[in-house]
mmCIF file of C-alpha atoms in Angstrom:
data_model
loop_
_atom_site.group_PDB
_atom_site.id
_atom_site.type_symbol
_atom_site.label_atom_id
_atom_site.label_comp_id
_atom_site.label_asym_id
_atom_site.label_seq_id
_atom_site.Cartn_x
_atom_site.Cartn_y
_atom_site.Cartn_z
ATOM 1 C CA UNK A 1 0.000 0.000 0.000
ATOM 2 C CA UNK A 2 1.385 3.624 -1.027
ATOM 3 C CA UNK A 3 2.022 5.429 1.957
ATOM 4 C CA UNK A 4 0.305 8.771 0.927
ATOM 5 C CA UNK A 5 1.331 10.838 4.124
ATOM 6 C CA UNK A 6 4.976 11.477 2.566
ATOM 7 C CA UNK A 7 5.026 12.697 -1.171
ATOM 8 C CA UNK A 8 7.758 10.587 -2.391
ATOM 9 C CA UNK A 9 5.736 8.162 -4.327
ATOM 10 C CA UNK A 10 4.947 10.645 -6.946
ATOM 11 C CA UNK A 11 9.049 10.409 -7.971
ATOM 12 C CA UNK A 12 8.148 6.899 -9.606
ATOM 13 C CA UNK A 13 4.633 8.545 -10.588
ATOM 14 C CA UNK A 14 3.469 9.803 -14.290
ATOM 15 C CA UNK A 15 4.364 12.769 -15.972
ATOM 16 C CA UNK A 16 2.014 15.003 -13.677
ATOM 17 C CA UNK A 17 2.968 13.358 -10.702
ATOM 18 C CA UNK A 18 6.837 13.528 -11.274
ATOM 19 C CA UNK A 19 5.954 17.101 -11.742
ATOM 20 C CA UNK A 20 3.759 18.002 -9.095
ATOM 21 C CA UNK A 21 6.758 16.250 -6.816
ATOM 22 C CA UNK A 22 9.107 18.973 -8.225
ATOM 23 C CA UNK A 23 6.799 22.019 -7.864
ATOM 24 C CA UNK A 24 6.308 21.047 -3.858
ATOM 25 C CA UNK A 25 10.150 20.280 -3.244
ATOM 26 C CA UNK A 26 11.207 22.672 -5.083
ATOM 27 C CA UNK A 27 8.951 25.560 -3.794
ATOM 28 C CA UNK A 28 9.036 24.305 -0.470
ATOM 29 C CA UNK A 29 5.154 23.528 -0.151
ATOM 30 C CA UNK A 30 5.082 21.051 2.547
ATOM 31 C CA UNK A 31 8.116 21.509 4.139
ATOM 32 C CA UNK A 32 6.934 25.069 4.571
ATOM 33 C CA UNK A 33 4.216 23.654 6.545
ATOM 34 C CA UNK A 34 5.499 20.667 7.832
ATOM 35 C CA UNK A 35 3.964 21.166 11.677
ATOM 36 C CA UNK A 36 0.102 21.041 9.946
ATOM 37 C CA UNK A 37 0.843 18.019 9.220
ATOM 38 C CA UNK A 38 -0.028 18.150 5.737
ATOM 39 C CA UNK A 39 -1.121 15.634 3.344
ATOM 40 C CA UNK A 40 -1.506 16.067 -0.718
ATOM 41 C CA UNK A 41 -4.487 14.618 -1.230
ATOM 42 C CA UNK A 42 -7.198 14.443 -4.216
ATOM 43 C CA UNK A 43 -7.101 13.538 -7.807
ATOM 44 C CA UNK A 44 -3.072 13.245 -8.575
ATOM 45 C CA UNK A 45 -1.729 11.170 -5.709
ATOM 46 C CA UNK A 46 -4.382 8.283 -7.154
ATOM 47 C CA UNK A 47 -3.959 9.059 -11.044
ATOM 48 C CA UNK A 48 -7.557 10.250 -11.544
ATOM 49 C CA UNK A 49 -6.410 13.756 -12.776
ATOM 50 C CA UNK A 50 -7.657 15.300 -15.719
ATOM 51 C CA UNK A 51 -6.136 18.212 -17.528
ATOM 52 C CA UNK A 52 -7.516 21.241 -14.881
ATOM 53 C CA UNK A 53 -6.886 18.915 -11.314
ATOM 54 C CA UNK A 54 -5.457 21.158 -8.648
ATOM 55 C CA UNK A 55 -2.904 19.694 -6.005
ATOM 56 C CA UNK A 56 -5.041 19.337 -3.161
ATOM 57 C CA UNK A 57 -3.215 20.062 0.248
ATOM 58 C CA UNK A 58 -4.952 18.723 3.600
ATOM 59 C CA UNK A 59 -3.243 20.739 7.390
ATOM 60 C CA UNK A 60 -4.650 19.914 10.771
ATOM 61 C CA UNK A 61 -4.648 23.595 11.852
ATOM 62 C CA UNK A 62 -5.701 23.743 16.020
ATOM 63 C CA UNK A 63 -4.971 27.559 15.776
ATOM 64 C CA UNK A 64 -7.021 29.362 13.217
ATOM 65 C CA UNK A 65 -5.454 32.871 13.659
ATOM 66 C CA UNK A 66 -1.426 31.275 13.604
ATOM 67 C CA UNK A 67 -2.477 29.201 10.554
ATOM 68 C CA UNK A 68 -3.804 31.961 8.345
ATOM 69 C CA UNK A 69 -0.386 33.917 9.453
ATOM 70 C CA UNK A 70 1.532 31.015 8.375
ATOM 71 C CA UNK A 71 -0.238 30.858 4.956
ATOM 72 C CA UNK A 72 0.014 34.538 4.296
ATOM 73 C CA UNK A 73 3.926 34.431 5.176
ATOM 74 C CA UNK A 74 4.584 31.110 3.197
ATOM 75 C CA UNK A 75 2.804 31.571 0.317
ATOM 76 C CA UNK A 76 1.202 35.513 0.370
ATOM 77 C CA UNK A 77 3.569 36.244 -2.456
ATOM 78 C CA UNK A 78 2.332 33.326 -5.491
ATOM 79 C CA UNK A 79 0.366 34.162 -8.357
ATOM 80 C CA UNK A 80 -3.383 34.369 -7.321
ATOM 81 C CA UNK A 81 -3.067 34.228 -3.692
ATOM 82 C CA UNK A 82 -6.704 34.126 -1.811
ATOM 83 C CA UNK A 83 -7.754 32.876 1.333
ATOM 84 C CA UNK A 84 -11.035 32.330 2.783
ATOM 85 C CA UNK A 85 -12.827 30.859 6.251
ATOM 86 C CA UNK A 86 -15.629 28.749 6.031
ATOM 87 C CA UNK A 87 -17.589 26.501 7.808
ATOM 88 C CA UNK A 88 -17.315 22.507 6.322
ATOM 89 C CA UNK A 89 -18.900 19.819 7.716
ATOM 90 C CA UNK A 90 -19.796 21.976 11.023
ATOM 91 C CA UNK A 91 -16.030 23.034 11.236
ATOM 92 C CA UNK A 92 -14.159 25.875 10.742
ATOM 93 C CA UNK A 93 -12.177 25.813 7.530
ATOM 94 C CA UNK A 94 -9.829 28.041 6.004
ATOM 95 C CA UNK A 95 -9.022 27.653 2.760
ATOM 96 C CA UNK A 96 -5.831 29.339 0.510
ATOM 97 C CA UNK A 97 -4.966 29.391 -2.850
ATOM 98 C CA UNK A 98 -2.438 30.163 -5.730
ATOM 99 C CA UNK A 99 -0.398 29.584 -8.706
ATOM 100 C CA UNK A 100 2.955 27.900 -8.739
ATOM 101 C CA UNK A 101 4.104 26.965 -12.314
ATOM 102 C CA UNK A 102 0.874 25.487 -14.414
ATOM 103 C CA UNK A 103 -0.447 24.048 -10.762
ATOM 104 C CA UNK A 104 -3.028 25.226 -8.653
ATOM 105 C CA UNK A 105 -2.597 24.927 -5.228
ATOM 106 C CA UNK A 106 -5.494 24.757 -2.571
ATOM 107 C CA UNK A 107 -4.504 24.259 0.929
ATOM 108 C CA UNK A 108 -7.450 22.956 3.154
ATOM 109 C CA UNK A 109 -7.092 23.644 7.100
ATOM 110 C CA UNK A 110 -9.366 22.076 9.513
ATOM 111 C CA UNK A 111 -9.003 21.448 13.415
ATOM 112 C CA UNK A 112 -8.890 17.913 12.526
ATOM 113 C CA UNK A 113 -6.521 15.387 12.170
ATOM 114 C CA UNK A 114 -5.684 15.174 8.354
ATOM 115 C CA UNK A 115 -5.916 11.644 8.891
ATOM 116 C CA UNK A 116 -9.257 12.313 10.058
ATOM 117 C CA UNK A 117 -10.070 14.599 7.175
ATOM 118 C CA UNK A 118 -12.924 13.847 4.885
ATOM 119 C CA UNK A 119 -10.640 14.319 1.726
ATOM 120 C CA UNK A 120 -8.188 12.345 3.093
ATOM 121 C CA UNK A 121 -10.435 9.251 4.372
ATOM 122 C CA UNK A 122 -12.206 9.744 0.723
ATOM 123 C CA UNK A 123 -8.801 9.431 -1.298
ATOM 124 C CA UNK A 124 -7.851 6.416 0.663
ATOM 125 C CA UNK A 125 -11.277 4.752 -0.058
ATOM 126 C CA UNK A 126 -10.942 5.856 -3.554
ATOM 127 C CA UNK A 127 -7.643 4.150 -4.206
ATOM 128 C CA UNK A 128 -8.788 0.973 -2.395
ATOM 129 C CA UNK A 129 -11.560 0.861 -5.091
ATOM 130 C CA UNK A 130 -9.533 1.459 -8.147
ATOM 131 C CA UNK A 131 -7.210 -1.299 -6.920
ATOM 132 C CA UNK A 132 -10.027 -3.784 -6.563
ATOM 133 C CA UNK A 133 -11.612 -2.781 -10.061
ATOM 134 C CA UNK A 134 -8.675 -1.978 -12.722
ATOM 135 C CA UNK A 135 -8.084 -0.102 -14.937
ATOM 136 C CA UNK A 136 -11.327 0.371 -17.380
ATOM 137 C CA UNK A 137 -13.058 1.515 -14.194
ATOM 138 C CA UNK A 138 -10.169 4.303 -13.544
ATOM 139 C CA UNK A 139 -10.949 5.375 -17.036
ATOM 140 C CA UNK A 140 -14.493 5.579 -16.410
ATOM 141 C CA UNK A 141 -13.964 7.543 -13.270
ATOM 142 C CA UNK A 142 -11.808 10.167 -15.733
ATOM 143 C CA UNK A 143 -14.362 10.148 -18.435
ATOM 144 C CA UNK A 144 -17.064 11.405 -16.151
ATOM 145 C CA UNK A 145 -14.459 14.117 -14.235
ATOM 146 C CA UNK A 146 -14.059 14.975 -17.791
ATOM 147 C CA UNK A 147 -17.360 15.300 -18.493
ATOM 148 C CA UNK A 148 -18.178 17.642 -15.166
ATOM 149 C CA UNK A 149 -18.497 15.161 -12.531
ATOM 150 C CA UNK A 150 -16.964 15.511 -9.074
ATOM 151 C CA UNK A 151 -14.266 13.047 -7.895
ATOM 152 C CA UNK A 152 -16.627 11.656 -5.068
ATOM 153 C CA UNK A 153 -20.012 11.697 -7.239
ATOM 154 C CA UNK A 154 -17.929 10.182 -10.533
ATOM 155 C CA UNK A 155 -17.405 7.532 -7.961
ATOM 156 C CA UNK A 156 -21.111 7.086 -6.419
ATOM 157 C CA UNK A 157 -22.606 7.218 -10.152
ATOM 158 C CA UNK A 158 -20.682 3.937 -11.108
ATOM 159 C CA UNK A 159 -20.864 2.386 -7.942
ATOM 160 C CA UNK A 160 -24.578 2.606 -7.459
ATOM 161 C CA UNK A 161 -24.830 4.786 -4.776
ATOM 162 C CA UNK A 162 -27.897 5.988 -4.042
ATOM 163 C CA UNK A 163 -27.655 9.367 -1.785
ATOM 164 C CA UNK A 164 -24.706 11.387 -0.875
ATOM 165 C CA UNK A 165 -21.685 9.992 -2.715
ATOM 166 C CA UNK A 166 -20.028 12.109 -0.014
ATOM 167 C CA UNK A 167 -21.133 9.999 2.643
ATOM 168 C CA UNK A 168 -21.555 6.658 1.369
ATOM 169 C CA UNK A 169 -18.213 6.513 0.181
ATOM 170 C CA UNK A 170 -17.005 7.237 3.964
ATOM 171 C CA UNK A 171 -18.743 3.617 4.845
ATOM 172 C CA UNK A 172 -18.569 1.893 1.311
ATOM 173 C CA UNK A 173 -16.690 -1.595 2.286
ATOM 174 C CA UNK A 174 -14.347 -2.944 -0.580
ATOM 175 C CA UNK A 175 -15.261 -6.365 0.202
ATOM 176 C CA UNK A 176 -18.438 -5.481 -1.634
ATOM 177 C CA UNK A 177 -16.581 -4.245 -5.324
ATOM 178 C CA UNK A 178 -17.451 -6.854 -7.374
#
């Protein structure tokens, strides 16, 4: 199993992942940010990308006010720098991003364990699933992001889940992939 808490998997990755491994060394993403606790997360680390996929960063931030300092000092000076609080899932969230390069960058701060994260749990879940059902069904999955679809719904819609593709895929048990 890929460890996806350390981003060195993406070295032996595709051409986006190689990349999106230089951009984040090279710029100092994580390692800028290394006491959130931070885990890349989303599309790329599972090879479901399509051509507009942001690198999705996860933080466990327990300090709203030092985290939005951090972000402002790290990363205040990139191309298209916003950052925004909202409330997700009942908890606070602040949100940041820019431009590095030709990626995107969106780094997601909850007072939550990124472990415990939603996108995190979801991305695991994900990956178990394409490993169970190969590689047409990955290409399905992209076909439908391609088409408009959200990661998470892309994923209910073939699976057969009924409600909240959110949710379901939180509790979705691989033993049941056929």
């Amino acid at each position: 199993m890929t460890d996806f808490t350390k981003i060195g998997y993406l070295k032996n990755g595709n051409q986006k992942q190689v990349l999106a491994y230089k951009i984040l060394t090279e710029y100092e993403v994580l390692a800028n940010i290394t006491e959130f606790d931070p885990i890349l997360v989303g599309t790329i680390p599972i090879n479901i990308d399509i051509e507009n996929s942001d690198l999705d960063i996860i933080r466990y931030c327990k300090n709203k006010e030092y985290f939005i300092e951090k972000l402002k000092s790290f990363f205040g000076n990139k191309n298209e720098f916003t950052i925004k609080e909202t409330i997700i899932d009942n908890q606070e969230t602040v949100i940041a991003n820019f431009k590095i390069e030709r990626f995107e960058i969106e780094i997601f701060g909850q007072n939550i364990p990124t472990k415990n994260q939603n996108g995190y749990k979801h991305m695991i879940i994900e990956h178990e699933i394409l490993q169970s059902k190969g590689e047409k069904f990955r290409l399905e999955i992209i076909k439908l992001k391609q088409k408009g679809y959200k990661t998470e719904p892309a994923f209910g819609f073939l699976l057969g889940l009924k409600d909240n593709p959110y949710q379901e895929l939180l509790n979705y048990k691989i033993d049941s992939v056929s």
